[in-house]
Amino acid sequence: MKVLVIGGGGREHAIVHTLKKSPKVDHIWCAPGNGGIAAEAECVAIKATDIDGMVAFAKEHKPDLVMVAPDDPLALGMVDALEAAGIRAFGPRKNAAIIEGSKSFAKDLMQKYNIPTAGYAVFENSADAIEYIKKNGAPIVIKADGLALGKGVIIAQSVDEAIEAVKEIMEDKKFGDSGNNIVIEEFLTGPEVSVLAFTDGKCVKPMVSSKDHKRAFDNDEGLNTGGMGTISPNPYYTDEIAKECMDTIFIPTIEAMNKEGRTFKGCLYFGLMITPNGPKVIEYNARFGDPEAQVVLPRLKTDLVDICEAVIDEKLSDLDIEWDNGAAACVVMASGGYPVSYKKGIEMFGLNDNGGVDGATVYHAGTKYENGKFYTNGGRVLGVTATADTLDEALEKAYAAVGKISFEGAHYRHDIGKTK
Ligand code: AMP
Ligand code: GLY
């Protein structure tokens, strides 16, 4: 069969790499793809958000399956448009993707259906928000309502910092229209866990757990990023907590979306915090996490195509999904200056043969391939990943490969897998 993967980051590279293993797949397109994906799939120069362009391509080339990986095409209704053209697509429709696209929608859903999450209030103007902050004090969490590439969240340690964040988001429009509304949340503490789950709207099958490291620098310092590295499994996600999450969060969320007439089919990402009062939802994403996919998918033993088909056909409960018992680690190599401003087009070295480390795989995120050379082409550049029997071994291998790769200004965290 022929598969089209929409997107062009490290997550999409991991998806393409996983699909390549399926004996059922004989051709993969990736739109737009990137320099590394080009070695494993036919890259097509269509922007991930170009719905008309993508539908036209799909009508002409007739993929048997389209995987819509990033959040913005999902939020824009890519799956609806593909389905309307008679093309089978994996991912939630627009009315369900809102669970990620609007934080206020997600918070209201959780409140209505008693799904544990941080206390919150939603504001449409800065004056009311500032008054609320003065009343509640710090630390306090300020979030732009819409999509902001994982950067629209400010953990304010003081009232002044919180007020400044509100002004930046609502008045200066630092995140554009994403900041028309803001959500202000109670500050929670505890280890964070990412659980991605397949769901066909009838049943939910969680994947192996993972942990993202969102801050830019070692010791969880610096700004929030899209993710600087991941490990799987997450050591804080015990069987007992997994059961509690299933009963109090996963199933109730699927049921809540059904009751709202917004059945979710695809990969639902639960960003959880294991607080002293039990697991709570920090955020939902309507898609595979990036770089969570880079550590979860390498541990998948079942054919990903079979899972996607079962989700689309609403037959997921019939399928047994198997996972490798070992571990995986991913270290993101980013451009100097990321997550603020950074240069592109810097030549990269040492990429041949996955850094020469057995068991390592380099997923390309922001790279370009030209005349036999790789160049940086984004903030997060590479996800250097390794699998092994234990987490320590996986980390050792991933860092060994990182050590072989270089480009001017490259920065990465040295403590992936070592912090809460
Ligand atoms: P989000 O984009 O909503 O996942 O938030 C990004 C990161 O900010 C999360 O991964 C947490 O580390 C942190 N965060 C978000 N909300 C809270 C909260 N209510 N309390 C503490 N930390 C939070
Ligand atoms: N790594 C977090 C995300 O994909 O949103």
XYZ file of C-alpha atoms and ligand atoms in Angstrom:
448
model
C 0.000 0.000 0.000
C 0.912 3.674 -0.351
C 1.021 6.028 2.611
C 1.243 9.813 2.801
C 2.622 11.306 6.016
C 1.884 14.987 6.586
C 4.519 17.007 8.439
C 8.229 17.553 8.341
C 9.787 17.239 11.806
C 11.449 14.628 13.979
C 8.111 13.067 14.856
C 7.296 12.607 11.177
C 10.727 11.078 10.603
C 9.980 8.579 13.381
C 6.559 7.818 11.847
C 8.075 7.313 8.383
C 10.811 5.112 9.850
C 8.182 2.998 11.626
C 5.998 2.676 8.516
C 9.043 1.539 6.534
C 9.149 -1.583 8.709
C 5.642 -2.611 7.661
C 5.636 -5.371 5.053
C 2.376 -3.864 3.804
C 3.855 -0.519 2.826
C 5.561 -0.189 -0.534
C 5.620 3.582 -0.994
C 5.742 6.529 1.402
C 5.360 10.210 0.596
C 6.048 12.845 3.196
C 4.794 16.407 2.776
C 6.816 18.491 3.194
C 9.343 16.154 4.873
C 12.937 17.242 5.519
C 16.556 16.436 4.654
C 16.650 13.216 6.674
C 13.186 11.990 5.772
C 14.175 12.279 2.102
C 16.398 9.211 2.557
C 13.390 7.085 3.554
C 10.416 8.590 1.732
C 9.563 10.666 -1.297
C 9.290 14.236 -0.035
C 6.600 16.376 -1.626
C 6.834 20.165 -1.445
C 3.379 20.874 -0.045
C 3.034 22.783 3.213
C 1.479 20.748 6.024
C -1.260 23.367 6.398
C -2.107 23.571 2.676
C -5.374 21.674 2.736
C -6.314 22.265 -0.907
C -2.832 21.351 -2.108
C -2.762 18.196 -0.001
C -6.227 17.044 -1.091
C -5.333 17.653 -4.745
C -2.149 15.596 -4.320
C -4.047 12.798 -2.578
C -6.743 12.711 -5.274
C -4.089 12.401 -7.937
C -1.808 9.862 -6.245
C -4.434 7.929 -4.258
C -2.596 6.991 -1.056
C -4.317 4.141 0.802
C -3.681 5.922 4.084
C -2.772 9.476 5.126
C -1.275 10.163 8.549
C -1.818 13.747 9.643
C 0.850 14.287 12.288
C 1.139 17.994 13.269
C -1.388 19.985 15.270
C -2.083 22.852 12.889
C -3.392 20.873 9.890
C -5.550 18.862 12.296
C -6.953 22.035 13.840
C -7.640 23.397 10.339
C -9.661 20.314 9.333
C -7.195 18.368 7.163
C -8.764 15.027 8.123
C -12.279 16.271 7.339
C -11.131 17.506 3.922
C -9.357 14.239 3.076
C -12.348 12.181 4.188
C -14.664 14.331 2.099
C -12.491 13.458 -0.894
C -12.853 9.747 -0.092
C -9.351 9.312 1.323
C -8.648 7.337 4.481
C -6.932 9.541 7.043
C -5.576 8.858 10.523
C -6.113 11.696 12.978
C -8.970 13.530 14.663
C -11.436 15.644 12.750
C -11.442 19.392 13.311
C -14.219 19.283 15.900
C -12.148 16.871 18.037
C -8.719 18.435 17.405
C -10.008 21.431 19.367
C -9.028 19.486 22.506
C -5.514 20.721 21.747
C -6.306 23.847 19.707
C -8.137 25.575 22.533
C -6.874 25.305 26.083
C -10.100 26.855 27.382
C -12.128 24.160 25.587
C -9.953 21.468 27.196
C -10.238 23.014 30.661
C -14.011 23.414 30.400
C -14.330 19.803 29.223
C -12.329 18.526 32.188
C -14.319 20.604 34.632
C -17.655 19.481 33.175
C -16.718 15.779 33.264
C -14.752 15.774 36.512
C -11.427 14.905 34.931
C -8.629 15.881 37.336
C -6.719 19.015 36.270
C -5.335 22.239 37.767
C -7.869 24.822 38.981
C -8.237 27.644 36.443
C -10.006 30.702 35.102
C -10.332 31.987 31.520
C -10.022 35.705 30.674
C -10.890 37.777 27.643
C -9.267 40.981 28.834
C -6.060 41.824 30.648
C -7.598 43.990 33.398
C -9.681 41.111 34.785
C -6.735 38.741 34.454
C -4.451 41.081 36.391
C -7.008 41.519 39.147
C -7.291 37.715 39.453
C -3.507 37.352 39.663
C -3.286 39.986 42.416
C -5.956 38.136 44.375
C -4.443 34.645 43.941
C -0.719 35.401 44.201
C 2.227 33.437 42.802
C 3.521 30.999 41.672
C 0.836 30.946 39.030
C 0.641 29.681 35.450
C -0.350 31.855 32.460
C -1.268 30.227 29.127
C -2.180 31.668 25.747
C -5.446 29.977 24.759
C -4.504 28.894 21.231
C -1.643 27.008 19.616
C 1.762 28.546 20.350
C 4.230 25.786 19.413
C 4.565 24.703 23.028
C 5.867 28.138 24.003
C 2.723 29.960 25.137
C 3.020 28.894 28.780
C 4.612 31.044 31.468
C 5.232 29.716 34.974
C 5.335 33.001 36.877
C 7.220 32.933 40.172
C 6.009 36.384 41.221
C 2.883 38.504 40.778
C 4.882 41.050 38.739
C 6.136 38.356 36.387
C 2.582 37.065 35.941
C 1.246 40.541 35.138
C 4.077 41.083 32.667
C 3.168 37.776 30.944
C -0.492 38.766 30.672
C 0.500 42.080 29.076
C 2.859 40.391 26.622
C 0.267 37.842 25.558
C -2.905 39.961 25.532
C -1.649 43.451 24.754
C 1.604 42.990 22.813
C 0.211 39.815 21.154
C 3.484 37.945 21.542
C 1.778 34.773 20.284
C -0.560 36.539 17.836
C -4.235 35.637 17.966
C -3.428 32.628 20.185
C -3.395 35.189 22.979
C -6.831 36.715 22.444
C -7.899 34.734 25.487
C -5.746 33.428 28.314
C -6.084 30.646 30.817
C -4.675 31.213 34.299
C -3.981 28.058 36.272
C -3.122 26.880 39.717
C 0.573 25.888 39.899
C 0.917 22.128 40.326
C 3.964 20.139 41.351
C 5.166 16.612 40.692
C 6.840 14.574 37.975
C 5.428 14.899 34.473
C 4.479 11.956 32.300
C 3.463 11.879 28.639
C 1.076 9.113 27.674
C 0.125 8.862 24.019
C -2.883 6.665 23.336
C -4.511 5.193 20.272
C -8.262 5.586 20.286
C -11.031 4.869 17.820
C -13.579 6.677 19.970
C -14.800 3.379 21.413
C -11.776 2.113 23.284
C -8.469 3.629 24.288
C -5.123 1.831 24.160
C -2.325 3.731 25.859
C 1.161 3.363 24.408
C 4.237 2.905 26.577
C 4.835 6.003 28.713
C 7.455 8.652 28.108
C 8.927 11.755 29.638
C 9.663 15.007 27.850
C 12.224 17.581 28.990
C 10.648 20.873 28.014
C 13.033 23.479 29.372
C 15.811 24.657 27.093
C 18.775 24.095 29.415
C 20.201 21.640 31.940
C 18.600 21.455 35.407
C 15.278 22.519 33.879
C 16.466 26.058 33.387
C 15.594 28.435 30.560
C 12.447 28.834 28.515
C 9.913 26.164 27.677
C 10.551 24.607 24.275
C 8.773 22.112 22.062
C 10.849 19.456 23.880
C 14.609 18.977 24.273
C 14.664 15.227 24.811
C 12.638 12.240 25.897
C 12.891 8.857 27.548
C 10.593 5.859 27.515
C 9.388 4.329 29.769
C 8.823 7.076 32.330
C 10.103 5.782 35.688
C 7.382 7.665 37.597
C 4.554 5.954 35.720
C 3.926 2.859 37.823
C 1.305 0.218 37.010
C -0.803 1.573 39.839
C -0.725 5.116 38.475
C -1.420 3.784 34.976
C -4.573 2.110 36.265
C -5.705 5.253 38.039
C -5.109 7.277 34.845
C -7.116 4.794 32.805
C -10.088 5.019 35.182
C -10.054 8.720 36.044
C -8.574 10.326 32.913
C -8.280 8.252 29.718
C -11.699 6.593 29.547
C -13.547 9.640 30.938
C -11.913 11.849 28.274
C -12.937 9.559 25.401
C -16.470 9.371 26.804
C -16.619 13.130 27.361
C -15.659 13.809 23.739
C -18.340 11.373 22.563
C -20.953 13.056 24.741
C -19.968 16.426 23.280
C -20.499 15.037 19.762
C -16.756 15.353 19.102
C -15.634 11.715 18.900
C -11.852 11.603 18.908
C -10.139 9.117 16.589
C -6.378 9.025 16.229
C -3.578 9.531 18.733
C -4.553 11.410 21.859
C -1.682 12.688 23.969
C -2.182 13.064 27.708
C 0.316 15.423 29.334
C 0.061 14.424 32.992
C 1.495 15.568 36.290
C 1.680 13.084 39.153
C 0.783 15.491 41.952
C 0.609 14.677 45.672
C -3.175 14.517 45.086
C -2.924 12.030 42.238
C -2.420 12.291 38.481
C -3.828 15.404 36.797
C -4.009 16.533 33.190
C -1.694 19.398 32.284
C -2.601 19.364 28.611
C -4.066 17.313 25.803
C -2.533 17.113 22.359
C -4.465 15.780 19.389
C -1.459 13.968 17.911
C 1.794 12.147 18.606
C 4.152 14.227 20.758
C 7.420 15.489 19.380
C 9.932 14.237 20.608
C 7.799 11.620 22.413
C 7.088 9.752 19.156
C 10.831 9.342 18.703
C 11.090 7.152 21.843
C 7.667 5.493 21.821
C 7.411 4.321 18.201
C 10.779 2.491 18.189
C 9.339 0.309 20.972
C 6.211 -0.612 18.979
C 6.212 -4.249 17.843
C 2.779 -4.290 16.171
C 2.492 -3.026 12.596
C 1.588 0.680 12.771
C -0.484 0.324 9.589
C -2.706 -2.290 11.271
C -3.254 0.074 14.194
C -4.145 3.026 11.954
C -6.577 0.883 9.975
C -8.189 -0.413 13.182
C -8.598 3.153 14.466
C -10.164 4.366 11.223
C -12.484 1.337 11.054
C -13.315 1.585 14.783
C -12.067 -1.936 15.435
C -9.260 -1.104 17.833
C -10.602 -3.341 20.603
C -9.934 -6.398 18.372
C -6.228 -5.604 18.111
C -3.491 -6.577 20.573
C -0.775 -3.941 20.549
C 2.646 -5.207 21.601
C 5.608 -3.239 22.911
C 9.252 -3.899 23.413
C 10.216 -4.311 27.078
C 13.393 -2.264 26.820
C 13.912 1.488 26.837
C 14.569 4.375 24.479
C 16.143 7.817 24.833
C 16.172 10.821 22.522
C 18.464 13.833 22.833
C 17.459 16.865 20.782
C 20.250 18.850 19.189
C 19.035 22.424 18.656
C 20.283 25.494 16.855
C 22.208 28.093 18.860
C 19.664 30.588 20.219
C 16.675 28.223 20.119
C 13.918 28.641 21.395
C 14.233 32.398 20.760
C 16.021 33.273 17.524
C 18.472 31.160 15.594
C 20.227 30.924 12.246
C 19.439 28.398 9.542
C 21.595 26.940 6.785
C 24.563 25.873 8.924
C 26.478 22.885 7.575
C 26.283 19.735 9.673
C 28.882 17.006 10.167
C 28.996 13.415 11.394
C 25.509 12.396 10.295
C 26.470 9.372 8.271
C 25.471 6.005 9.646
C 23.620 7.451 12.674
C 26.776 8.812 14.238
C 28.316 5.357 13.838
C 26.681 4.029 17.018
C 24.980 0.645 16.881
C 21.383 0.924 18.095
C 21.201 4.694 17.496
C 18.872 6.380 15.014
C 19.105 10.042 14.118
C 15.674 11.504 13.444
C 15.914 14.720 11.491
C 13.706 17.591 12.631
C 14.943 20.813 11.015
C 17.410 19.810 8.315
C 17.861 20.287 4.598
C 19.858 18.107 2.195
C 21.608 19.842 -0.697
C 24.398 18.694 -2.985
C 25.377 15.832 -0.725
C 25.482 17.901 2.463
C 23.114 18.456 5.388
C 22.290 21.949 6.642
C 20.283 23.133 9.649
C 16.817 24.357 8.769
C 14.984 24.895 12.074
C 15.248 25.363 15.838
C 15.112 21.746 16.840
C 17.485 20.154 14.342
C 17.925 16.480 15.269
C 16.489 13.919 17.662
C 19.340 11.552 18.362
C 17.682 8.394 19.608
C 18.780 4.994 20.857
C 17.056 1.878 22.103
C 18.531 -0.667 24.509
C 17.539 -3.118 27.226
C 17.856 -0.463 29.919
C 17.411 3.277 30.062
C 21.016 3.884 31.121
C 22.303 1.993 28.099
C 19.919 3.829 25.774
C 21.091 7.173 27.153
C 24.722 6.178 26.839
C 24.263 5.249 23.193
C 22.250 8.354 22.348
C 24.894 10.617 23.895
C 27.671 8.668 22.156
C 25.993 9.436 18.824
C 25.460 13.089 19.815
C 29.201 13.287 20.454
C 29.890 12.303 16.851
C 27.624 14.957 15.327
C 28.433 18.643 15.123
C 27.308 21.961 13.684
C 28.200 25.488 14.684
C 26.160 26.726 17.644
C 24.597 23.316 18.394
C 23.195 22.979 21.878
C 21.599 20.095 23.694
C 20.809 19.075 27.238
C 23.278 16.856 29.078
C 20.778 15.609 31.654
C 18.049 13.899 29.633
C 16.571 11.124 31.762
C 18.139 12.546 34.916
C 15.651 15.193 36.085
C 12.054 15.074 37.319
P 1.569 22.941 28.397
O 1.940 23.579 27.087
O 0.205 23.270 28.863
O 1.880 21.485 28.392
O 2.616 23.506 29.464
C 3.992 23.434 29.268
C 4.696 23.035 30.531
O 4.454 24.023 31.543
C 4.223 21.732 31.129
O 4.866 20.639 30.577
C 4.579 21.922 32.584
O 5.941 21.666 32.812
C 4.343 23.379 32.811
N 2.991 23.610 33.347
C 1.875 23.786 32.620
N 0.806 23.946 33.433
C 1.256 23.854 34.693
C 0.643 23.948 35.993
N -0.658 24.186 36.133
N 1.436 23.814 37.071
C 2.766 23.604 36.939
N 3.403 23.524 35.765
C 2.667 23.639 34.643
N 6.670 17.323 23.348
C 5.454 17.987 23.584
C 4.571 18.108 22.447
O 4.687 17.432 21.448
O 3.673 18.940 22.529
